[in-house]
Amino acid sequence: MKKNLALILATGMVFSLVACSSAETTTEAPAEEATVVEETTDAADVATSEEVAADAASTEESTEESDVAVMTYEEYVAADLDTEVCVETYVQAKQSWWEDKATVYTQTEEGAYFLYNMACSEEDYAKLEVGTKIRVTGYKSEWSGEVEITDATFEFVEDGDTFVAEPTDVTSLLGKDELIDLQNQYVSFTDMTVEASTDADGNEVAFLYNWDGSGSQGDDLYFNVSIDGNTYSFTVESYLCDKDSDVYKTVEGLNVGDVVDLEGFLYWYEGVNPHITSVTVK
């Protein structure tokens, strides 16, 4: 009887221990799950905060870009160097494209803009046809006297009109201070006489490959022309008009003493240095 009672009591104690063990395990498990949920919630809150901040910054940046007002040419001229500018203008010629950057000559009826290394995809570069209207945002800069727009982006003006500039004859302004007021415009020069240049060997020639004669075919062409006793250096920019272009070949065929009419863009480098696009021998 004592043995049976002892057995019963022992059995009861085993069941009691098992029950206690199960109760303790069940009590601890939810605490672990609660910790995991709390950590997950904190991470989500952080991610959400970061996303909100990023969205806010993006919205602020977009707002700043859209707040740049389109300037008239007069306002652009009056703007200080190294300040942000925004203009609407028309493509007149494309000089080059390289690594998603384009250099473009543009003009309106009021004045002209030289866009240097403007951000531009190759696909968009192909769409920059002469006369196309674009809106450009960048910084007004100067390099050796040439005023240009740098660090620029652009967009096509939808349903925009077109404009192709006719050359303005500036022959009478050569040597005068007023000439710079037409900087970067499409201009012409009439009855200019080809003067001799001196090559690297000391020979007198009608043109040079590179400014000092150190180049070869395919490089920029430099040639001297004069009027009223004053001589000026003009350039065929090889990126704008390469060795296969009509103007490049015409300059290669010039002789000292030829009288020529010229057209091109009134570029500036330490003084007037037109980028010539057309030469007619008279």
XYZ file of C-alpha atoms in Angstrom:
282
model
C 0.000 0.000 0.000
C 2.869 2.366 0.937
C 4.631 1.380 -2.291
C 1.519 2.124 -4.362
C 1.064 5.457 -2.584
C 4.672 6.353 -3.160
C 4.348 5.430 -6.833
C 1.236 7.576 -7.167
C 2.936 10.498 -5.496
C 6.045 10.153 -7.685
C 3.942 10.028 -10.836
C 2.097 13.157 -9.764
C 5.345 14.996 -9.224
C 6.588 14.084 -12.742
C 3.414 15.451 -14.352
C 3.721 18.572 -12.252
C 7.309 19.165 -13.361
C 6.415 18.659 -17.022
C 3.529 21.112 -16.724
C 5.748 23.712 -15.059
C 8.388 23.260 -17.714
C 5.819 23.747 -20.499
C 4.384 26.814 -18.819
C 7.804 28.432 -18.510
C 8.662 27.783 -22.178
C 5.337 29.199 -23.370
C 5.786 32.317 -21.247
C 9.285 33.115 -22.610
C 8.521 32.600 -26.347
C 6.112 35.561 -26.779
C 8.727 37.832 -25.194
C 11.202 36.920 -27.965
C 8.570 37.490 -30.680
C 7.688 40.861 -29.186
C 11.343 41.875 -29.345
C 11.579 40.908 -33.014
C 8.419 42.806 -33.865
C 9.686 45.859 -32.011
C 13.041 45.789 -33.861
C 11.310 45.363 -37.217
C 9.033 48.278 -36.462
C 12.013 50.493 -35.547
C 13.825 49.596 -38.801
C 10.716 50.313 -40.826
C 10.315 53.665 -39.086
C 13.935 54.586 -39.925
C 13.541 53.516 -43.561
C 10.320 55.492 -43.832
C 11.995 58.592 -42.361
C 14.898 58.309 -44.791
C 12.538 57.920 -47.754
C 10.503 60.943 -46.669
C 13.684 63.018 -46.315
C 14.902 61.881 -49.747
C 11.552 62.683 -51.336
C 11.550 66.101 -49.693
C 15.068 66.831 -50.946
C 14.137 65.694 -54.448
C 11.028 67.866 -54.415
C 13.029 70.860 -53.166
C 15.659 70.352 -55.883
C 13.012 70.124 -58.611
C 11.381 73.261 -57.271
C 14.684 75.130 -57.334
C 15.328 74.133 -60.942
C 11.865 75.191 -62.079
C 12.208 78.556 -60.301
C 14.974 79.785 -62.630
C 13.374 82.521 -64.732
C 13.955 82.736 -68.481
C 16.014 85.849 -69.252
C 15.971 88.254 -72.138
C 19.289 88.735 -73.927
C 19.638 92.140 -72.259
C 19.198 90.540 -68.831
C 21.736 87.862 -69.734
C 24.314 90.491 -70.749
C 23.711 92.358 -67.484
C 24.083 89.218 -65.341
C 27.310 88.819 -63.380
C 29.830 86.166 -64.381
C 29.545 82.828 -62.560
C 25.847 83.347 -61.851
C 23.083 80.985 -62.953
C 21.277 81.973 -66.135
C 18.366 80.599 -68.131
C 17.681 81.517 -71.764
C 15.599 80.370 -74.691
C 17.559 80.301 -77.929
C 17.838 78.640 -81.344
C 20.488 76.229 -82.597
C 22.617 77.674 -85.420
C 25.448 75.132 -85.605
C 26.837 72.164 -83.675
C 30.561 72.102 -83.007
C 31.063 68.806 -81.219
C 29.681 66.009 -79.045
C 31.751 63.880 -76.693
C 30.878 61.791 -73.614
C 27.358 63.212 -73.337
C 28.498 66.826 -73.692
C 27.746 69.113 -76.623
C 29.199 72.446 -77.765
C 26.673 74.480 -79.735
C 26.342 77.925 -81.353
C 22.895 79.451 -80.776
C 21.207 82.771 -81.487
C 17.983 84.738 -81.211
C 16.931 87.947 -82.912
C 18.424 89.850 -79.934
C 21.806 88.166 -79.523
C 23.815 84.957 -79.455
C 24.992 82.368 -76.916
C 27.873 79.899 -77.083
C 27.021 76.729 -75.143
C 30.189 74.950 -74.067
C 30.105 71.284 -72.979
C 26.362 71.288 -72.313
C 24.959 68.028 -70.927
C 23.418 66.224 -73.905
C 22.788 62.603 -74.859
C 23.886 61.416 -78.281
C 20.232 60.876 -79.187
C 19.318 64.467 -78.289
C 22.410 65.805 -80.066
C 21.080 64.342 -83.303
C 17.832 66.271 -82.754
C 19.587 69.638 -82.406
C 18.905 70.695 -85.956
C 19.526 74.250 -87.163
C 16.629 76.471 -86.087
C 15.525 74.253 -83.175
C 14.361 76.168 -80.080
C 15.782 75.073 -76.715
C 15.688 76.303 -73.119
C 19.142 76.335 -71.523
C 20.039 76.611 -67.832
C 23.676 76.996 -66.808
C 26.287 79.473 -65.635
C 27.559 82.575 -67.393
C 31.329 82.165 -67.750
C 34.278 83.791 -69.477
C 37.430 82.281 -70.953
C 40.089 84.532 -72.520
C 37.437 87.080 -73.453
C 34.867 84.579 -74.757
C 31.600 84.788 -72.797
C 29.750 81.471 -72.808
C 27.294 79.305 -70.894
C 28.905 76.368 -69.084
C 27.754 73.492 -66.817
C 24.464 73.699 -68.684
C 21.464 71.474 -69.188
C 18.753 71.995 -71.770
C 15.300 70.944 -72.874
C 13.494 71.211 -76.177
C 10.759 73.852 -76.228
C 7.649 71.957 -77.271
C 5.770 73.499 -80.171
C 8.490 76.153 -80.342
C 8.960 78.258 -83.440
C 12.190 78.146 -85.468
C 14.794 80.786 -86.244
C 17.814 80.746 -88.565
C 20.009 83.843 -88.413
C 21.150 85.710 -91.501
C 24.775 86.898 -91.315
C 25.305 90.477 -90.153
C 28.083 92.291 -92.057
C 30.519 93.523 -89.413
C 33.423 94.479 -91.685
C 33.142 98.132 -90.718
C 33.319 97.237 -87.009
C 36.686 95.479 -87.205
C 39.101 97.206 -84.848
C 36.279 98.970 -82.974
C 35.081 98.392 -79.418
C 31.483 97.927 -80.554
C 32.346 94.664 -82.292
C 32.292 92.685 -79.047
C 28.612 93.568 -78.600
C 27.903 91.073 -81.398
C 29.971 88.295 -79.844
C 28.981 84.754 -80.934
C 26.572 86.001 -83.602
C 26.582 84.715 -87.169
C 28.413 87.438 -89.124
C 30.091 88.191 -92.439
C 33.166 90.059 -93.669
C 33.489 91.408 -97.201
C 36.431 92.235 -99.471
C 39.092 90.906 -97.125
C 42.616 90.346 -98.509
C 44.558 87.182 -97.629
C 47.873 88.058 -95.989
C 50.950 85.885 -95.530
C 51.539 83.752 -92.458
C 54.920 82.295 -91.502
C 55.143 78.522 -91.089
C 57.457 76.536 -88.803
C 60.196 76.574 -91.496
C 60.033 80.334 -91.930
C 58.162 80.204 -95.244
C 55.392 82.638 -96.104
C 52.148 80.760 -96.681
C 48.451 81.558 -97.020
C 47.379 79.451 -94.000
C 48.705 77.355 -91.114
C 47.721 74.054 -89.546
C 47.404 75.168 -85.884
C 48.192 78.733 -84.884
C 51.952 78.190 -85.082
C 52.076 75.869 -88.092
C 52.926 72.859 -85.939
C 49.914 70.785 -87.033
C 48.822 68.812 -90.040
C 45.717 68.315 -92.149
C 42.745 67.751 -89.877
C 43.853 70.320 -87.279
C 42.428 73.843 -87.023
C 43.309 76.192 -89.879
C 44.575 79.703 -89.178
C 44.858 82.412 -91.835
C 45.392 86.157 -91.882
C 43.157 88.654 -93.669
C 43.327 92.424 -93.805
C 41.296 95.502 -94.600
C 42.191 99.206 -94.390
C 45.749 98.339 -93.453
C 44.831 96.215 -90.408
C 45.398 92.435 -90.261
C 43.300 89.910 -88.342
C 43.667 86.196 -87.606
C 40.675 84.007 -88.516
C 40.134 80.303 -87.806
C 38.448 77.294 -89.340
C 37.598 75.262 -86.231
C 38.150 71.640 -87.260
C 35.463 70.282 -84.901
C 32.940 72.636 -86.484
C 34.134 72.295 -90.098
C 36.371 69.263 -90.579
C 38.938 68.558 -93.305
C 36.252 67.252 -95.661
C 34.125 70.409 -95.471
C 34.000 72.919 -98.335
C 35.367 75.770 -96.226
C 38.353 73.739 -95.021
C 39.274 72.771 -98.582
C 38.789 76.344 -99.819
C 41.186 77.751 -97.213
C 43.751 75.080 -98.095
C 43.577 76.404 -101.675
C 44.016 80.104 -100.832
C 46.882 82.228 -102.145
C 48.361 85.307 -100.553
C 46.665 88.322 -102.134
C 43.305 86.632 -102.769
C 40.262 88.788 -102.009
C 37.561 86.887 -100.143
C 34.137 87.199 -98.558
C 33.747 85.301 -95.279
C 30.969 84.070 -92.990
C 31.144 82.527 -89.532
C 30.546 82.912 -85.809
C 32.056 85.861 -83.961
C 34.045 83.870 -81.429
C 36.502 85.643 -79.119
C 39.946 84.610 -77.923
C 42.188 87.353 -76.581
C 40.378 89.523 -79.122
C 38.244 88.814 -82.154
C 38.816 85.284 -83.492
C 35.928 84.343 -85.806
C 35.177 80.695 -86.474
C 34.734 80.762 -90.248
C 32.177 78.496 -91.934
C 32.207 79.870 -95.479
C 34.879 81.405 -97.764
C 34.175 82.788 -101.225
C 37.152 83.754 -103.384
C 36.327 86.778 -105.564
